[in-house]
Structures are given as structure tokens and as C-alpha cells.
Coordinates of C-alpha atoms in Angstrom, one line a residue:
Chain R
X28 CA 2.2 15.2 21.1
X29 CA -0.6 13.4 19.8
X30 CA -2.7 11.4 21.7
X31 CA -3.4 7.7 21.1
X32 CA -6.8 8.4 19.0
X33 CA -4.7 11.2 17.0
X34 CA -1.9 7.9 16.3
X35 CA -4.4 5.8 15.4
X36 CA -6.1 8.6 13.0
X37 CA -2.5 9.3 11.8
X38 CA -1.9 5.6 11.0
X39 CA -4.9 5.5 8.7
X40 CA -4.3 8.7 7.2
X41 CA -0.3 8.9 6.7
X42 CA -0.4 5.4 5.9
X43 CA -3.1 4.5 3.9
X44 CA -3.3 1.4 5.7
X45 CA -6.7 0.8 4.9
X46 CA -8.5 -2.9 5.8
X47 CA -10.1 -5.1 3.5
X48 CA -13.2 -7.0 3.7
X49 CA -13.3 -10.4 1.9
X50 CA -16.3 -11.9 2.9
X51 CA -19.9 -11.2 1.0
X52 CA -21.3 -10.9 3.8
X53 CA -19.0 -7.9 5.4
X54 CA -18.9 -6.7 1.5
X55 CA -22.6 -5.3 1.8
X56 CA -22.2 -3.1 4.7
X57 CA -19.5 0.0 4.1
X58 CA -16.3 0.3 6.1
X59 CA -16.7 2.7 9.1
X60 CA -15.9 6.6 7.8
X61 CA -16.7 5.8 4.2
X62 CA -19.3 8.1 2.6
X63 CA -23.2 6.7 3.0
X64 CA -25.9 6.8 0.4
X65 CA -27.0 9.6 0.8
X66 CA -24.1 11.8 2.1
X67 CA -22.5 14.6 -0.3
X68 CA -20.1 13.1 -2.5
X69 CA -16.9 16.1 -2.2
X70 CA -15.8 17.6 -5.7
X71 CA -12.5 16.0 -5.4
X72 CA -9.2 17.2 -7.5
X73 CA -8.1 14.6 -9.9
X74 CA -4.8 14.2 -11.2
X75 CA -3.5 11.2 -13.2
X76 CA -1.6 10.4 -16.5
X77 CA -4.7 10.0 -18.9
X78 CA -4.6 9.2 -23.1
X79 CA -6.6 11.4 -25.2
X80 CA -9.0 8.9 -25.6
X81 CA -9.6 8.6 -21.8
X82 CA -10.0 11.9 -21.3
X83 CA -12.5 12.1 -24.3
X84 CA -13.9 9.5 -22.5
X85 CA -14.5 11.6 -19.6
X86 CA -14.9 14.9 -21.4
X87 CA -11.8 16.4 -20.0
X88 CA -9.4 18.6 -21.6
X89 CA -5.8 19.4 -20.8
X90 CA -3.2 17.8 -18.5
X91 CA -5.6 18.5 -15.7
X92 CA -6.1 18.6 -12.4
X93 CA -9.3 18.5 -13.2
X94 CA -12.2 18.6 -10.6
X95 CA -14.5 15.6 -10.0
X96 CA -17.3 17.6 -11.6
X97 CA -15.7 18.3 -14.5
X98 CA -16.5 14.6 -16.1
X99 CA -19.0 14.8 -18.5
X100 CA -21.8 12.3 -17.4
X101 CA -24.6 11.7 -15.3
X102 CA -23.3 9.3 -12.8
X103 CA -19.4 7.5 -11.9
X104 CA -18.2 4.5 -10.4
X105 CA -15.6 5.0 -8.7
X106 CA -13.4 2.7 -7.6
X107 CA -10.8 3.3 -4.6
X108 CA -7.6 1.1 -4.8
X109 CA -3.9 0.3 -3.3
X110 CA -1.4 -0.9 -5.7
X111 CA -0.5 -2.4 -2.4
X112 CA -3.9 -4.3 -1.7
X113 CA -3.8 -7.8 -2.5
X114 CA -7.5 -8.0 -2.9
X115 CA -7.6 -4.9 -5.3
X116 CA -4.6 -6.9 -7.1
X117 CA -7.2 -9.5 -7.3
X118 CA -10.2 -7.7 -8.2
X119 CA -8.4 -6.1 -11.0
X120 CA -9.8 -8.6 -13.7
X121 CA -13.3 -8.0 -12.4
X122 CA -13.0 -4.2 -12.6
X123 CA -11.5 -4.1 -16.2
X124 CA -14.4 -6.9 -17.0
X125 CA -17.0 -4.4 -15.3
X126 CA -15.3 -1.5 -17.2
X127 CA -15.9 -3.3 -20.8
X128 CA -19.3 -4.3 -20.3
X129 CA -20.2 -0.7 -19.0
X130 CA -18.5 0.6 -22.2
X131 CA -20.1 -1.8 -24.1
X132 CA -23.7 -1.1 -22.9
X133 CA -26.4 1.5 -23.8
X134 CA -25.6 3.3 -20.6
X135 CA -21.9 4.1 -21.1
X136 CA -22.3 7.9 -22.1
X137 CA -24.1 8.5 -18.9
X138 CA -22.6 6.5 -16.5
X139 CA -18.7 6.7 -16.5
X140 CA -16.0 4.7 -14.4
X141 CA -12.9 5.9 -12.5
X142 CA -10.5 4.4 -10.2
X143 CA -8.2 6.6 -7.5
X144 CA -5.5 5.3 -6.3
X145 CA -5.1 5.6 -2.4
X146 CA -1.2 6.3 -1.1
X147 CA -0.4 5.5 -4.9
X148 CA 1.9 7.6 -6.4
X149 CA 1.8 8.6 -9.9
X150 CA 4.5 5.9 -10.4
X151 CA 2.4 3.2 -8.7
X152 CA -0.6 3.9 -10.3
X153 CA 0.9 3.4 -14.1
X154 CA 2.6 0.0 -12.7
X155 CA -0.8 -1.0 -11.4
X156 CA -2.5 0.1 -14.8
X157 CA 0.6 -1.5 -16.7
X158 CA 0.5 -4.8 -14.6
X159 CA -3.1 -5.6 -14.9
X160 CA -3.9 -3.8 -18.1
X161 CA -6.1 -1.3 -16.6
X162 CA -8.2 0.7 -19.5
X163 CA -10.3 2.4 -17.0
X164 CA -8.9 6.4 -16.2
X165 CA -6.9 6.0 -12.9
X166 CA -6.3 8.9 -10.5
X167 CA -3.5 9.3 -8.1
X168 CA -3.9 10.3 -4.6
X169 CA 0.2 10.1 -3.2
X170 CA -0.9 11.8 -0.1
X171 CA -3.8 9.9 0.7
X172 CA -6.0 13.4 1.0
X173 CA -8.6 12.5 -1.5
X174 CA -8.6 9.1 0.5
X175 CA -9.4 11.5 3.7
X176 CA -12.0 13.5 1.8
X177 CA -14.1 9.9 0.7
X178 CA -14.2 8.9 4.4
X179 CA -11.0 6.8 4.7
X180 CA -12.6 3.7 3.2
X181 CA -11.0 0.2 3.1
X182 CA -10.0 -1.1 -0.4
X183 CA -11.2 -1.8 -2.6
X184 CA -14.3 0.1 -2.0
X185 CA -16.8 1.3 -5.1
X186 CA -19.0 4.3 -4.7
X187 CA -21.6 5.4 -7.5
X188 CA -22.0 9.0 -7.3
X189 CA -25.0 11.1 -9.0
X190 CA -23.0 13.8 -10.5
X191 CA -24.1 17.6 -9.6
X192 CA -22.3 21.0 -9.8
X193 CA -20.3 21.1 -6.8
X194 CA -19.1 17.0 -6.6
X195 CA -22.4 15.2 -6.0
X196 CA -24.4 12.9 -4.1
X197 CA -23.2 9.0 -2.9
X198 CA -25.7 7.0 -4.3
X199 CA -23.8 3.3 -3.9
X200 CA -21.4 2.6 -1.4
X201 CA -19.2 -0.9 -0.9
X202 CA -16.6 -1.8 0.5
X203 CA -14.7 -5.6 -0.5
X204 CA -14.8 -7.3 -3.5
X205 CA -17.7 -7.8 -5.6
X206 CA -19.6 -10.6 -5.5
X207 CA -19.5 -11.0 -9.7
X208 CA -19.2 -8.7 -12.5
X209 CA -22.8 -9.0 -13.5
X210 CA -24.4 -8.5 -10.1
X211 CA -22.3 -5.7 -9.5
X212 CA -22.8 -3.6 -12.4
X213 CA -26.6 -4.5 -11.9
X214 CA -26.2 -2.8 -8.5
X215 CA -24.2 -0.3 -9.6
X216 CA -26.7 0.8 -12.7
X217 CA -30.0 0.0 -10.3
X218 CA -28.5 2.9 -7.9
X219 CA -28.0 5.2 -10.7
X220 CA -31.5 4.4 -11.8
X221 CA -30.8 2.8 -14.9
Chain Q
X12 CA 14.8 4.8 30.3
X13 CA 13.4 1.2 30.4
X14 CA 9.5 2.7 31.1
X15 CA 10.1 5.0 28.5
X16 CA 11.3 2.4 25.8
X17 CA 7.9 0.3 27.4
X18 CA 5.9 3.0 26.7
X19 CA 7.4 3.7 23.3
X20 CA 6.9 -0.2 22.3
X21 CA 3.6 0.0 23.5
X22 CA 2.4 2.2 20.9
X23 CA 4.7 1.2 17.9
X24 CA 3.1 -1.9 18.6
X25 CA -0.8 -0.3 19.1
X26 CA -0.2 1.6 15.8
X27 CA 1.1 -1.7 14.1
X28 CA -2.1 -3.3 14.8
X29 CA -4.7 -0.6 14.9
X30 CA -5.9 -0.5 11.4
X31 CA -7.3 -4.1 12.3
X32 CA -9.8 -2.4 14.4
X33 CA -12.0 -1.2 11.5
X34 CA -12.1 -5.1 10.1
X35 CA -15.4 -6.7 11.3
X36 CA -13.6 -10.6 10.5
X37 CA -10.9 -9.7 13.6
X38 CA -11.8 -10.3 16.9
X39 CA -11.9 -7.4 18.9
X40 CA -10.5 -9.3 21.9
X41 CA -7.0 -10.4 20.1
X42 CA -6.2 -6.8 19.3
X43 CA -3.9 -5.1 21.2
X44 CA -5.0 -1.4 22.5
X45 CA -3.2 -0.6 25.7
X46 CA -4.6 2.7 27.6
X47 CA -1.1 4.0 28.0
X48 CA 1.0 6.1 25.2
X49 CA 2.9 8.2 24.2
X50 CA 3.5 9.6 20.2
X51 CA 6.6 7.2 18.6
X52 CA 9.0 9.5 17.1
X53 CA 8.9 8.4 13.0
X54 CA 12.4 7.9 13.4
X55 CA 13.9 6.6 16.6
X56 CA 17.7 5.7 15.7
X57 CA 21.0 6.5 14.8
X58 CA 22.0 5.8 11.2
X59 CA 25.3 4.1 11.0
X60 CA 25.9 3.9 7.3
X61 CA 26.4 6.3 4.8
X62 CA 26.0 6.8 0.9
X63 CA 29.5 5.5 -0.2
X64 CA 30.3 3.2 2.1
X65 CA 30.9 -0.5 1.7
X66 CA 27.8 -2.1 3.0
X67 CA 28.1 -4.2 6.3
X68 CA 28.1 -7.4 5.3
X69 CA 25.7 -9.8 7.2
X70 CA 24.2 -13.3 7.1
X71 CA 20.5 -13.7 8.3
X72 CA 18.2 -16.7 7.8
X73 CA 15.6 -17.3 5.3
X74 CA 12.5 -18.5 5.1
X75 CA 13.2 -21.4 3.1
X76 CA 16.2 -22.4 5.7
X77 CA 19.3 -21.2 3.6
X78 CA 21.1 -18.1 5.2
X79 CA 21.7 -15.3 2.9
X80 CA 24.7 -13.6 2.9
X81 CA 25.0 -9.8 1.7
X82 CA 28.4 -10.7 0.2
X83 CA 27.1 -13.8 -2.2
X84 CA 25.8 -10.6 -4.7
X85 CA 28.8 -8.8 -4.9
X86 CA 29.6 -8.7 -8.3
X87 CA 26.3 -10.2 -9.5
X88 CA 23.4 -8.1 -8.1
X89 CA 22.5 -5.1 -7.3
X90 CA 20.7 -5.5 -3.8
X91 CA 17.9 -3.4 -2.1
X92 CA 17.1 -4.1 1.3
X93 CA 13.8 -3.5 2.5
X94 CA 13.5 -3.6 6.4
X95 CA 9.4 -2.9 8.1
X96 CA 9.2 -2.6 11.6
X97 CA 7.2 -5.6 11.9
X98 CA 5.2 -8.6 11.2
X99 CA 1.5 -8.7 11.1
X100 CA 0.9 -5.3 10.6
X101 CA -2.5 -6.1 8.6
X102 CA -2.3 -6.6 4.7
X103 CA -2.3 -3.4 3.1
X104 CA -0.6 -2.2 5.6
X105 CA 2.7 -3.5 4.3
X106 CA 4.9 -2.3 1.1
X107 CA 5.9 -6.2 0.6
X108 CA 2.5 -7.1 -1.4
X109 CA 3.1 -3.7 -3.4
X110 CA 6.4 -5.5 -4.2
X111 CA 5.2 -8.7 -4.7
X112 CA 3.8 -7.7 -8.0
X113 CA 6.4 -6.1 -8.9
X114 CA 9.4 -8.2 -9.3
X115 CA 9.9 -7.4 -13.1
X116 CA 11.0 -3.8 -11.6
X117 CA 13.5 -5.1 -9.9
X118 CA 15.1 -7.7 -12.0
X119 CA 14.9 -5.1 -14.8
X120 CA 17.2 -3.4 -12.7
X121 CA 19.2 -6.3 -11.6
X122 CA 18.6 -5.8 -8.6
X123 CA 18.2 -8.6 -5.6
X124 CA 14.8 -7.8 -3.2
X125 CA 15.9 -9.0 0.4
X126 CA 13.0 -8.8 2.7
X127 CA 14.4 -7.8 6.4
X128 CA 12.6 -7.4 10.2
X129 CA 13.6 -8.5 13.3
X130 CA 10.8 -11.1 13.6
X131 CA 11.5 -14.8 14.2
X132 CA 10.9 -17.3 11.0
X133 CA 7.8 -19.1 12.1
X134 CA 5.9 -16.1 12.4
X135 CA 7.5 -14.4 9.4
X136 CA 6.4 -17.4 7.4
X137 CA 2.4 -17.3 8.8
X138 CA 2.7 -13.5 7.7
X139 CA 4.0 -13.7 4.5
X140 CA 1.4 -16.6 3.4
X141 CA -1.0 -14.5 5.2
X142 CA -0.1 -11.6 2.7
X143 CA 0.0 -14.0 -0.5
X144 CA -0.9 -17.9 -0.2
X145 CA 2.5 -18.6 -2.3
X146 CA 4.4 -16.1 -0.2
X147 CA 6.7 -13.2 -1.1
X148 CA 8.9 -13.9 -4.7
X149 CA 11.9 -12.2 -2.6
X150 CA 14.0 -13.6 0.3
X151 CA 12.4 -12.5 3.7
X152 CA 15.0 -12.6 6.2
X153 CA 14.8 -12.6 10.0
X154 CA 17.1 -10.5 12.1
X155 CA 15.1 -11.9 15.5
X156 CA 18.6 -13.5 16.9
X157 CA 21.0 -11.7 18.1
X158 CA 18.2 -9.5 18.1
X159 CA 18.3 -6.8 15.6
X160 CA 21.7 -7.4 15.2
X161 CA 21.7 -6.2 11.0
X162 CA 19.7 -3.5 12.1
X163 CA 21.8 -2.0 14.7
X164 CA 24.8 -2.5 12.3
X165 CA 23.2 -0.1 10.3
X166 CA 21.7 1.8 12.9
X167 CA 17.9 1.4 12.2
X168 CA 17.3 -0.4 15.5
X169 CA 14.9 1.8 17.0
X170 CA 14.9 1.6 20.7
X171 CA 11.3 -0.5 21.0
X172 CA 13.3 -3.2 19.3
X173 CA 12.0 -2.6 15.7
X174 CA 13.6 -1.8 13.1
X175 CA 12.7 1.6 11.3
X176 CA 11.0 1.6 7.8
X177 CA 14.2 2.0 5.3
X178 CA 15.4 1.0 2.0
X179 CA 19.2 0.6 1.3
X180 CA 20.4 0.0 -2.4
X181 CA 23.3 -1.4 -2.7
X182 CA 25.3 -1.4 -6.0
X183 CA 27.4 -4.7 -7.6
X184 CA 30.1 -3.7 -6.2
X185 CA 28.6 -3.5 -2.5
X186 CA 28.5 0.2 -2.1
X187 CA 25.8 1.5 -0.7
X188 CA 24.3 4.3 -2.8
X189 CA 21.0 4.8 -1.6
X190 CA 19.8 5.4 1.9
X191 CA 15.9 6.1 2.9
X192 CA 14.2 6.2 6.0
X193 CA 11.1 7.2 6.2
X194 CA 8.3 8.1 9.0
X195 CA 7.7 4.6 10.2
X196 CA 4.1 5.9 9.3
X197 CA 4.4 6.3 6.0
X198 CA 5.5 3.6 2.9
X199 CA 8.4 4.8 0.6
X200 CA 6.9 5.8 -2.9
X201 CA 8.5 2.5 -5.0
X202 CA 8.5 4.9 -8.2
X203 CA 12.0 6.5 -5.9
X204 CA 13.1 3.3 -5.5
X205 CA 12.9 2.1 -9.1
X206 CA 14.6 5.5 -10.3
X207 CA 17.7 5.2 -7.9
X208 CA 18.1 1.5 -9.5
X209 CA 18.1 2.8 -12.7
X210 CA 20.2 5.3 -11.7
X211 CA 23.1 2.4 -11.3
X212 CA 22.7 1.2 -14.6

């Protein structure tokens, strides 16, 4: 039987039921669990339904899974979403706006953008891509493990990630929604020193 | 028996409101963390129905003050009913904002959405604007009085007075030919969902 800490750990695990932030103010600081600056960033599997070009984006090959170290740049944004999150429903516009001007700038070979989908089966991650016309890759994570292995963090949450051999090293961490596309990507691109 | 359905409530209800605890905007001193527990079984009831059979029909009351009758689709709609244990589990806790993007799915399939747990309306309605400003597209319907009386027709009542976390669909004709309960812990994947209602097509 599990103990009460052990249901509580199974809620946010099993269910994904991972809390929001909404204010600026609570968006700065990272949700308890999630991975620090600092802290090793895991070399997560990835799975997802990609295009050619997305994958050429990435430098993948194949129908995967592929392994977080396998994309082909020097840094990642990563953001974590629910299909089920009404404030990552929200911030969909912002990320796809983030996404183009990232892809538009001089720093989109080395610094590349990813979403994972937390609890999101492969199903719900194509409606969320379909619904809010989602160009960025998208990962699945059905079981919530790569979830686990970024610290349980609320959604959405964004980490930048300096990319190394073996996963790499959390270099940005947020959790909530961003304050605007411009700022953010300025944060994001200032902690991959760009 | 009535300490152990106590202490069985007690932490359906703890678990229902935990993930709250990790959001600095909620007062610690409104959440509810008794000392006492015990592990809730994920499911804690006796299913009544079965694939095949004519759906129970019911009436329940709706948000917007009309009751809604399982019988008033027959012929028109395929139905799914969507019963969560409870109200004000914290936002993305719940499948219904999941679903309430999603309502092309189900009218693709022709399929009705009805909303179901046993809260009462007013605080069905604070939760459902809580979730979404405009509130759910989908009927939300409160089985509070009798209490869980819908649910234990189709024996999902679980014994903390919740329902469990299930999905019935229901065809045109009233049948019901898909049943699934899962671990009140976990969120039915709506990709199974959307394949069983095309599956009636």
C-alpha cells in the first residue's frame, strides 16, 4: 500500500496533473522538481510523428526514437506541454510566434526548438499540432516518464539546454507563460549565450 | 465499513486536490491534507452495464437549467458520456479542457459530449468557468441529487461517493458499445475514444 506521500507522487506522475503558474511574477521562479540551471539536462528518448523537413530540421533520420542528443545543434528550447492545459492552449500562438522568429534569425542552425508533450498520446499530440498549427517538432510522452525524468514540471514550462554527448546541461529554466515573444527569446538566446 | 469508506474519501479527496500544493497562487491553508490514509483502490465499484446493452436512460440537470435526457439522442446522436470523480480537481488536472478544444472530434463523429459528476450545479458552474471563462462547449450535468443516482445505475459509484473516471459511448440507437474505466489516477487517452466513435460510423 502506498503511503500518502507515495499517492500524492503517484497523482503527479500517473496523472500528469501538473500546475500552472499564470502570474509574471511566479513565472520567473521554476516549479518545485523541475531541473535548475545548472543541473544535467537527461538524454531523454524522443518519439513523435515528424515530416522530413522537421527532422532535417533537427538532423534526424529515420522514424526514430531518437535520443535527445541526437539533434544536431548547439542548444534547444524545449518546451513541455498538455494538450490538456488551458494555458499551454493559450500560449500556443506565442510558441509558434517564438518558433518563426527563431527560424527566421541568424541563430536558428545552432539553437533549435522542441516541444514534449506530457500525458499526450501520439493522438493528442497531432490534434494539439493540428489545432493550433504547431510547425515546431512535437514529442510524445503517453506515459508521463520523460515528464518524470525533467523533474515533473508544471506546464507549460521552457528549458534551454546546452547540448553535450550524453543529454546536456539546463541552462534556462521557466515555468508559466512567457511574458512576450520578444523578451522570451531574448532570455532564451542570452542563456545560450547568443 | 463507514470508517473505512471515511478513510477512503479522505484520500480520494487529498489526491483530488494535492497537485494544488505545488502552486504558489493557492493558499496553503484552504488545501485539504488530512494526516490519515489509506491507498484508494483505482477502481472502487461494480460495473452494472455491459457492451450491448440498451443504455439506462436518465435525466440529470444542466448547467444552463434544462435537464437532459439520455433518450432525446436516440436516433440523432451518438452520445459519450464522460463522468470525473470530481469538481475542482485543479486545471490540468481534468480531461474536460483537453475536450474543450476538441469538439470538431466529436461532432465529426456525431457524437453528443455529456459532461457527468456527482457535484451540485453551483459549484459545477464556478469550476467549469474556472477551467475556461466561457465554460465547457458540452453539457455538464450534475448527478449530486439523489446522489449518484446515474452513477450507481451504471455502477461507477465508488463507495466515497464519487463517481469513477469512465467513458461510455453510446450508439444512435442507444446501445452502449463502449465501456472504459480507468485508474481514477490516470486520464483516458482521447485518441481511444475518437477511434471507437469512428468505429460506429
Amino acid at each position: 500500500m502506498l503511503g500518502i506521500s507515495g499517492l500524492f507522487i503517484l497523482w503527479f506522475a500517473l496523472a500528469g496533473l501538473v500546475p500552472v503558474f499564470t502570474s509574471q511574477a511566479l513565472a520567473a521562479a521554476p516549479a518545485a522538481g523541475a531541473l535548475k540551471v545548472g543541473e544535467a539536462f537527461p538524454d531523454v528518448p524522443l518519439a513523435g510523428d515528424l515530416t522530413e523537413e522537421q527532422k532535417g530540421y533537427l538532423g534526424l533520420s529515420g522514424a526514430g526514437p531518437w535520443k535527445f542528443s541526437d539533434i544536431k545543434a548547439g542548444h534547444v528550447i524545449i518546451e513541455v506541454f498538455s494538450m490538456y492545459c488551458p494555458y499551454c492552449q493559450a500560449e500556443a500562438p506565442a510558441v509558434n510566434a517564438v518558433y518563426e522568429a527563431l527560424r527566421a534569425s541568424e541563430h536558428a542552425d545552432a539553437v533549435k526548438m522542441i516541444g514534449i508533450g506530457a500525458g499526450n498520446s501520439a493522438f493528442e499530440v497531432d490534434f494539439f499540432r493540428t489545432k493550433y498549427g504547431v510547425a515546431m517538432p512535437l514529442f510524445e510522452d503517453a506515459e508521463l516518464s520523460l515528464h518524470e525524468l525533467l523533474g515533473n514540471p508544471g506546464t507549460p514550462h521552457f528549458y534551454v539546454v546546452r547540448l553535450g554527448k550524453q543529454g546536456g546541461t539546463t541552462v534556462y529554466s521557466q515555468t508559466g507563460r512567457m511574458e512576450s515573444e520578444k523578451a522570451f527569446l531574448a532570455q532564451c538566446l542570452k542563456a545560450a549565450g547568443r | 465499513m463507514y470508517w473505512t469508506r471515511l478513510v477512503a474519501a479522505v484520500a480520494v479527496l487529498g489526491m483530488l486536490v494535492m497537485p494544488a500544493l505545488s502552486r504558489a497562487d493557492v493558499d496553503p491553508g484552504q488545501l485539504y491534507a488530512p494526516q490519515g490514509h489509506a491507498a484508494a483502490k483505482p477502481v472502487d465499484s461494480m460495473i452494472a452495464v455491459a457492451v450491448g446493452d440498451a443504455a439506462p436512460d436518465f435525466g440529470l440537470p444542466a448547467l444552463n437549467g434544462t435537464v437532459v435526457r439520455l433518450s432525446q439522442f436516440r436516433g440523432i446522436s451518438n452520445v459519450v458520456l464522460s463522468f470525473v470523480p470530481a469538481a475542482f480537481t485543479p486545471v490540468c488536472s481534468g480531461q474536460w479542457p483537453g475536450y474543450n478544444i476538441a469538439r470538431e472530434l466529436f461532432e465529426q463523429h456525431n457524437a453528443v459530449l455529456l459532461g457527468i459528476t456527482t457535484d451540485n450545479l453551483p459549484s459545477l458552474h464556478a469550476w467549469t468557468r474556472q477551467m475556461d471563462p466561457q465554460g465547457m462547449w458540452f453539457p455538464v450535468l450534475s448527478d449530486f441529487w439523489p446522489h449518484g443516482a446515474v452513477a450507481s445505475l451504471y455502477g461507477i459509484l465508488r463507495p466515497e461517493g464519487v463517481t469513477e473516471r469512465a467513458i461510455f459511448i453510446i450508439d444512435r440507437q442507444g446501445i452502449i458499445r463502449h465501456i472504459e474505466i480507468t485508474d481514477i489516477n490516470l486520464r483516458p487517452d482521447l485518441g481511444g475514444i475518437i477511434k471507437k466513435l469512428s468505429e460506429l460510423q
